[in-house]
Amino acid sequence: MSHYKPDHIISNGERFRVWLTEEEIRERTAEIGRELGRQFEGRRPIFIGVLNGAFIFLSDLMRHTPIPCEVDFIKLSSYGDEKVSSGQVTELKEIHADLAGRDVILVEDIVDTGLSISFLADKLSAMNPESLTLVTLLHKVSATTHPVTLDHVGFEIPDRFVLGYGLDYSQEGRNLAQIYIQEDA
Ligand code: IMP
Protein backbone atom coordinates (compact mmCIF):
# COMPACT_ATOMS: atom_id res chain seq x y z
CA MET A 1 0.00 0.00 0.00
CA SER A 2 1.41 3.45 -0.86
CA HIS A 3 0.71 5.87 1.94
CA TYR A 4 1.13 9.62 1.52
CA LYS A 5 3.99 10.53 3.87
CA PRO A 6 6.48 13.12 2.66
CA ASP A 7 9.19 14.40 5.07
CA HIS A 8 7.85 17.95 4.89
CA ILE A 9 4.62 19.48 3.74
CA ILE A 10 3.63 22.99 2.72
CA SER A 11 0.01 23.72 3.56
CA ASN A 12 -1.63 27.10 3.00
CA GLY A 13 1.86 28.53 2.39
CA GLU A 14 3.23 27.31 5.76
CA ARG A 15 5.83 24.61 6.34
CA PHE A 16 5.26 21.53 8.50
CA ARG A 17 7.63 18.70 9.49
CA VAL A 18 7.00 15.17 10.75
CA TRP A 19 6.18 15.02 14.47
CA LEU A 20 4.71 11.51 14.85
CA THR A 21 5.41 8.70 12.42
CA GLU A 22 2.89 6.20 11.12
CA GLU A 23 4.44 3.50 13.32
CA GLU A 24 4.37 5.60 16.51
CA ILE A 25 0.72 6.42 15.89
CA ARG A 26 -0.14 2.79 15.16
CA GLU A 27 1.60 1.46 18.29
CA ARG A 28 -0.04 3.99 20.61
CA THR A 29 -3.46 3.48 18.99
CA ALA A 30 -3.12 -0.29 19.45
CA GLU A 31 -2.19 0.22 23.12
CA ILE A 32 -5.26 2.36 23.77
CA GLY A 33 -7.43 -0.17 21.89
CA ARG A 34 -6.14 -3.00 24.09
CA GLU A 35 -6.80 -0.92 27.24
CA LEU A 36 -10.38 -0.22 26.07
CA GLY A 37 -10.81 -3.93 25.34
CA ARG A 38 -9.83 -4.73 28.95
CA GLN A 39 -11.87 -1.86 30.38
CA PHE A 40 -15.06 -2.97 28.60
CA GLU A 41 -14.62 -6.73 28.50
CA GLY A 42 -18.05 -8.43 28.45
CA ARG A 43 -19.75 -5.12 27.52
CA ARG A 44 -20.67 -3.57 24.18
CA PRO A 45 -19.53 0.06 24.18
CA ILE A 46 -20.47 2.63 21.57
CA PHE A 47 -17.76 4.84 20.10
CA ILE A 48 -18.82 8.40 19.27
CA GLY A 49 -16.40 9.98 16.81
CA VAL A 50 -16.11 13.73 16.46
CA LEU A 51 -16.16 14.63 12.75
CA ASN A 52 -14.27 15.40 10.70
CA GLY A 53 -10.87 15.18 12.36
CA ALA A 54 -11.30 11.95 14.36
CA PHE A 55 -12.45 9.71 11.50
CA ILE A 56 -9.08 8.08 10.80
CA PHE A 57 -8.04 7.66 14.45
CA LEU A 58 -11.48 6.29 15.28
CA SER A 59 -11.42 3.74 12.48
CA ASP A 60 -7.97 2.50 13.55
CA LEU A 61 -8.84 2.58 17.25
CA MET A 62 -12.02 0.52 16.77
CA ARG A 63 -10.11 -2.13 14.85
CA HIS A 64 -7.59 -2.35 17.69
CA THR A 65 -10.35 -2.82 20.29
CA PRO A 66 -10.91 -6.60 20.49
CA ILE A 67 -14.52 -6.65 21.75
CA PRO A 68 -17.95 -6.12 20.14
CA CYS A 69 -18.73 -2.42 19.79
CA GLU A 70 -20.83 0.09 17.86
CA VAL A 71 -20.17 3.51 16.35
CA ASP A 72 -21.90 6.81 15.71
CA PHE A 73 -20.68 10.32 14.91
CA ILE A 74 -21.22 13.89 15.96
CA LYS A 75 -20.06 16.99 14.17
CA LEU A 76 -19.21 20.33 15.73
CA SER A 77 -17.99 23.54 14.29
CA SER A 78 -15.72 25.77 16.34
CA TYR A 79 -12.84 26.57 13.99
CA GLY A 80 -14.25 27.30 10.58
CA ASP A 81 -11.22 27.26 8.30
CA GLU A 82 -9.01 29.26 10.61
CA LYS A 83 -6.21 28.09 12.88
CA VAL A 84 -7.53 29.89 15.95
CA SER A 85 -10.74 28.80 17.63
CA SER A 86 -13.73 31.10 17.34
CA GLY A 87 -14.49 30.26 20.97
CA GLN A 88 -17.98 29.07 20.04
CA VAL A 89 -19.24 25.56 19.46
CA THR A 90 -22.11 24.76 17.10
CA GLU A 91 -23.53 21.30 16.55
CA LEU A 92 -23.73 20.42 12.85
CA LYS A 93 -24.67 16.73 13.07
CA GLU A 94 -26.48 15.09 15.95
CA ILE A 95 -26.05 11.62 17.42
CA HIS A 96 -28.89 9.30 16.43
CA ALA A 97 -28.11 6.40 18.79
CA ASP A 98 -29.88 6.16 22.15
CA LEU A 99 -27.05 6.47 24.68
CA ALA A 100 -29.11 5.91 27.84
CA GLY A 101 -27.54 3.09 29.87
CA ARG A 102 -24.69 2.64 27.34
CA ASP A 103 -20.93 2.66 27.82
CA VAL A 104 -19.97 5.62 25.64
CA ILE A 105 -16.43 6.22 24.37
CA LEU A 106 -16.03 9.72 22.96
CA VAL A 107 -13.16 9.94 20.46
CA GLU A 108 -11.52 13.28 19.56
CA ASP A 109 -8.55 13.92 17.29
CA ILE A 110 -7.13 16.75 19.40
CA VAL A 111 -7.91 18.66 22.57
CA ASP A 112 -6.69 22.24 22.24
CA THR A 113 -8.53 24.74 24.46
CA GLY A 114 -10.79 21.90 25.66
CA LEU A 115 -13.92 23.82 24.68
CA SER A 116 -15.22 21.18 22.25
CA ILE A 117 -14.64 18.17 24.49
CA SER A 118 -16.11 19.82 27.58
CA PHE A 119 -19.18 20.83 25.55
CA LEU A 120 -19.49 17.24 24.30
CA ALA A 121 -18.89 15.67 27.71
CA ASP A 122 -21.74 17.78 29.15
CA LYS A 123 -23.99 16.94 26.23
CA LEU A 124 -23.34 13.20 26.36
CA SER A 125 -23.62 13.05 30.16
CA ALA A 126 -27.08 14.59 29.84
CA MET A 127 -28.08 11.57 27.71
CA ASN A 128 -27.72 9.32 30.81
CA PRO A 129 -25.03 6.87 29.67
CA GLU A 130 -23.91 4.10 32.02
CA SER A 131 -20.34 5.42 31.64
CA LEU A 132 -18.52 8.06 29.61
CA THR A 133 -14.87 7.60 28.60
CA LEU A 134 -13.00 10.46 26.93
CA VAL A 135 -10.28 9.56 24.43
CA THR A 136 -8.13 11.92 22.39
CA LEU A 137 -5.22 11.16 20.11
CA LEU A 138 -3.49 14.49 20.83
CA HIS A 139 -3.57 16.93 23.72
CA LYS A 140 -2.09 20.43 23.64
CA VAL A 141 -1.77 20.53 27.41
CA SER A 142 -0.49 24.09 27.73
CA ALA A 143 -3.33 25.44 25.55
CA THR A 144 -6.15 23.86 27.54
CA THR A 145 -8.20 26.48 29.34
CA HIS A 146 -11.39 24.42 29.79
CA PRO A 147 -10.30 21.75 32.27
CA VAL A 148 -11.61 18.28 31.56
CA THR A 149 -10.49 14.85 32.75
CA LEU A 150 -9.27 12.82 29.79
CA ASP A 151 -9.24 9.03 30.27
CA HIS A 152 -6.91 8.09 27.42
CA VAL A 153 -4.48 10.47 25.68
CA GLY A 154 -2.41 9.26 22.74
CA PHE A 155 0.27 11.96 22.85
CA GLU A 156 0.78 15.25 24.64
CA ILE A 157 2.04 17.85 22.15
CA PRO A 158 3.27 21.46 22.28
CA ASP A 159 0.92 24.34 21.54
CA ARG A 160 1.69 24.41 17.81
CA PHE A 161 -0.55 23.72 14.82
CA VAL A 162 -0.50 20.13 13.55
CA LEU A 163 -2.02 18.32 10.58
CA GLY A 164 -2.24 14.87 9.06
CA TYR A 165 -3.88 11.56 10.06
CA GLY A 166 -7.35 13.10 9.91
CA LEU A 167 -6.39 16.59 11.09
CA ASP A 168 -6.58 19.40 8.56
CA TYR A 169 -5.44 22.93 7.92
CA SER A 170 -8.26 24.57 5.95
CA GLN A 171 -9.34 21.08 4.81
CA GLU A 172 -5.84 20.17 3.61
CA GLY A 173 -3.72 17.30 4.87
CA ARG A 174 -6.25 14.85 6.31
CA ASN A 175 -4.93 11.94 4.21
CA LEU A 176 -1.32 12.29 5.33
CA ALA A 177 -0.28 9.07 7.09
CA GLN A 178 1.85 10.87 9.70
CA ILE A 179 1.28 13.87 11.96
CA TYR A 180 3.13 17.05 11.01
CA ILE A 181 3.85 20.11 13.17
CA GLN A 182 4.26 23.69 12.04
CA GLU A 183 7.88 24.80 11.79
CA ASP A 184 9.10 28.07 13.32
CA ALA A 185 8.36 31.01 11.04
P1 IMP B 1 -10.75 22.89 21.22
O1 IMP B 1 -12.24 23.02 21.30
O2 IMP B 1 -10.07 24.24 21.31
O3 IMP B 1 -10.17 21.90 22.20
O4 IMP B 1 -10.41 22.42 19.75
C1 IMP B 1 -10.69 21.15 19.31
C2 IMP B 1 -10.84 21.11 17.81
O5 IMP B 1 -10.07 22.13 17.15
C3 IMP B 1 -10.30 19.81 17.28
O6 IMP B 1 -11.30 18.81 17.23
C4 IMP B 1 -9.79 20.19 15.91
O7 IMP B 1 -10.82 20.10 14.96
C5 IMP B 1 -9.38 21.63 16.02
N1 IMP B 1 -7.93 21.81 16.24
C6 IMP B 1 -7.32 22.28 17.35
N2 IMP B 1 -5.98 22.33 17.21
C7 IMP B 1 -5.75 21.86 15.96
C8 IMP B 1 -4.52 21.64 15.20
O8 IMP B 1 -3.39 21.90 15.66
N3 IMP B 1 -4.67 21.14 13.96
C9 IMP B 1 -5.89 20.84 13.41
N4 IMP B 1 -7.04 21.03 14.07
C10 IMP B 1 -6.98 21.53 15.33
Coordinates of C-alpha atoms and ligand atoms in Angstrom, one line a residue:
M1 CA 0.0 0.0 0.0
S2 CA 1.4 3.4 -0.9
H3 CA 0.7 5.9 1.9
Y4 CA 1.1 9.6 1.5
K5 CA 4.0 10.5 3.9
P6 CA 6.5 13.1 2.7
D7 CA 9.2 14.4 5.1
H8 CA 7.9 18.0 4.9
I9 CA 4.6 19.5 3.7
I10 CA 3.6 23.0 2.7
S11 CA 0.0 23.7 3.6
N12 CA -1.6 27.1 3.0
G13 CA 1.9 28.5 2.4
E14 CA 3.2 27.3 5.8
R15 CA 5.8 24.6 6.3
F16 CA 5.3 21.5 8.5
R17 CA 7.6 18.7 9.5
V18 CA 7.0 15.2 10.7
W19 CA 6.2 15.0 14.5
L20 CA 4.7 11.5 14.8
T21 CA 5.4 8.7 12.4
E22 CA 2.9 6.2 11.1
E23 CA 4.4 3.5 13.3
E24 CA 4.4 5.6 16.5
I25 CA 0.7 6.4 15.9
R26 CA -0.1 2.8 15.2
E27 CA 1.6 1.5 18.3
R28 CA 0.0 4.0 20.6
T29 CA -3.5 3.5 19.0
A30 CA -3.1 -0.3 19.4
E31 CA -2.2 0.2 23.1
I32 CA -5.3 2.4 23.8
G33 CA -7.4 -0.2 21.9
R34 CA -6.1 -3.0 24.1
E35 CA -6.8 -0.9 27.2
L36 CA -10.4 -0.2 26.1
G37 CA -10.8 -3.9 25.3
R38 CA -9.8 -4.7 28.9
Q39 CA -11.9 -1.9 30.4
F40 CA -15.1 -3.0 28.6
E41 CA -14.6 -6.7 28.5
G42 CA -18.0 -8.4 28.5
R43 CA -19.7 -5.1 27.5
R44 CA -20.7 -3.6 24.2
P45 CA -19.5 0.1 24.2
I46 CA -20.5 2.6 21.6
F47 CA -17.8 4.8 20.1
I48 CA -18.8 8.4 19.3
G49 CA -16.4 10.0 16.8
V50 CA -16.1 13.7 16.5
L51 CA -16.2 14.6 12.8
N52 CA -14.3 15.4 10.7
G53 CA -10.9 15.2 12.4
A54 CA -11.3 12.0 14.4
F55 CA -12.5 9.7 11.5
I56 CA -9.1 8.1 10.8
F57 CA -8.0 7.7 14.4
L58 CA -11.5 6.3 15.3
S59 CA -11.4 3.7 12.5
D60 CA -8.0 2.5 13.5
L61 CA -8.8 2.6 17.3
M62 CA -12.0 0.5 16.8
R63 CA -10.1 -2.1 14.9
H64 CA -7.6 -2.3 17.7
T65 CA -10.4 -2.8 20.3
P66 CA -10.9 -6.6 20.5
I67 CA -14.5 -6.7 21.8
P68 CA -17.9 -6.1 20.1
C69 CA -18.7 -2.4 19.8
E70 CA -20.8 0.1 17.9
V71 CA -20.2 3.5 16.3
D72 CA -21.9 6.8 15.7
F73 CA -20.7 10.3 14.9
I74 CA -21.2 13.9 16.0
K75 CA -20.1 17.0 14.2
L76 CA -19.2 20.3 15.7
S77 CA -18.0 23.5 14.3
S78 CA -15.7 25.8 16.3
Y79 CA -12.8 26.6 14.0
G80 CA -14.2 27.3 10.6
D81 CA -11.2 27.3 8.3
E82 CA -9.0 29.3 10.6
K83 CA -6.2 28.1 12.9
V84 CA -7.5 29.9 15.9
S85 CA -10.7 28.8 17.6
S86 CA -13.7 31.1 17.3
G87 CA -14.5 30.3 21.0
Q88 CA -18.0 29.1 20.0
V89 CA -19.2 25.6 19.5
T90 CA -22.1 24.8 17.1
E91 CA -23.5 21.3 16.5
L92 CA -23.7 20.4 12.8
K93 CA -24.7 16.7 13.1
E94 CA -26.5 15.1 15.9
I95 CA -26.1 11.6 17.4
H96 CA -28.9 9.3 16.4
A97 CA -28.1 6.4 18.8
D98 CA -29.9 6.2 22.2
L99 CA -27.1 6.5 24.7
A100 CA -29.1 5.9 27.8
G101 CA -27.5 3.1 29.9
R102 CA -24.7 2.6 27.3
D103 CA -20.9 2.7 27.8
V104 CA -20.0 5.6 25.6
I105 CA -16.4 6.2 24.4
L106 CA -16.0 9.7 23.0
V107 CA -13.2 9.9 20.5
E108 CA -11.5 13.3 19.6
D109 CA -8.6 13.9 17.3
I110 CA -7.1 16.7 19.4
V111 CA -7.9 18.7 22.6
D112 CA -6.7 22.2 22.2
T113 CA -8.5 24.7 24.5
G114 CA -10.8 21.9 25.7
L115 CA -13.9 23.8 24.7
S116 CA -15.2 21.2 22.3
I117 CA -14.6 18.2 24.5
S118 CA -16.1 19.8 27.6
F119 CA -19.2 20.8 25.6
L120 CA -19.5 17.2 24.3
A121 CA -18.9 15.7 27.7
D122 CA -21.7 17.8 29.1
K123 CA -24.0 16.9 26.2
L124 CA -23.3 13.2 26.4
S125 CA -23.6 13.0 30.2
A126 CA -27.1 14.6 29.8
M127 CA -28.1 11.6 27.7
N128 CA -27.7 9.3 30.8
P129 CA -25.0 6.9 29.7
E130 CA -23.9 4.1 32.0
S131 CA -20.3 5.4 31.6
L132 CA -18.5 8.1 29.6
T133 CA -14.9 7.6 28.6
L134 CA -13.0 10.5 26.9
V135 CA -10.3 9.6 24.4
T136 CA -8.1 11.9 22.4
L137 CA -5.2 11.2 20.1
L138 CA -3.5 14.5 20.8
H139 CA -3.6 16.9 23.7
K140 CA -2.1 20.4 23.6
V141 CA -1.8 20.5 27.4
S142 CA -0.5 24.1 27.7
A143 CA -3.3 25.4 25.5
T144 CA -6.1 23.9 27.5
T145 CA -8.2 26.5 29.3
H146 CA -11.4 24.4 29.8
P147 CA -10.3 21.8 32.3
V148 CA -11.6 18.3 31.6
T149 CA -10.5 14.9 32.7
L150 CA -9.3 12.8 29.8
D151 CA -9.2 9.0 30.3
H152 CA -6.9 8.1 27.4
V153 CA -4.5 10.5 25.7
G154 CA -2.4 9.3 22.7
F155 CA 0.3 12.0 22.8
E156 CA 0.8 15.3 24.6
I157 CA 2.0 17.8 22.2
P158 CA 3.3 21.5 22.3
D159 CA 0.9 24.3 21.5
R160 CA 1.7 24.4 17.8
F161 CA -0.6 23.7 14.8
V162 CA -0.5 20.1 13.6
L163 CA -2.0 18.3 10.6
G164 CA -2.2 14.9 9.1
Y165 CA -3.9 11.6 10.1
G166 CA -7.4 13.1 9.9
L167 CA -6.4 16.6 11.1
D168 CA -6.6 19.4 8.6
Y169 CA -5.4 22.9 7.9
S170 CA -8.3 24.6 5.9
Q171 CA -9.3 21.1 4.8
E172 CA -5.8 20.2 3.6
G173 CA -3.7 17.3 4.9
R174 CA -6.3 14.8 6.3
N175 CA -4.9 11.9 4.2
L176 CA -1.3 12.3 5.3
A177 CA -0.3 9.1 7.1
Q178 CA 1.8 10.9 9.7
I179 CA 1.3 13.9 12.0
Y180 CA 3.1 17.1 11.0
I181 CA 3.9 20.1 13.2
Q182 CA 4.3 23.7 12.0
E183 CA 7.9 24.8 11.8
D184 CA 9.1 28.1 13.3
A185 CA 8.4 31.0 11.0
Ligands
IMP1 P1 -10.8 22.9 21.2 O1 -12.2 23.0 21.3 O2 -10.1 24.2 21.3 O3 -10.2 21.9 22.2 O4 -10.4 22.4 19.8 C1 -10.7 21.2 19.3 C2 -10.8 21.1 17.8 O5 -10.1 22.1 17.1 C3 -10.3 19.8 17.3 O6 -11.3 18.8 17.2 C4 -9.8 20.2 15.9 O7 -10.8 20.1 15.0 C5 -9.4 21.6 16.0 N1 -7.9 21.8 16.2 C6 -7.3 22.3 17.4 N2 -6.0 22.3 17.2 C7 -5.7 21.9 16.0 C8 -4.5 21.6 15.2 O8 -3.4 21.9 15.7 N3 -4.7 21.1 14.0 C9 -5.9 20.8 13.4 N4 -7.0 21.0 14.1 C10 -7.0 21.5 15.3

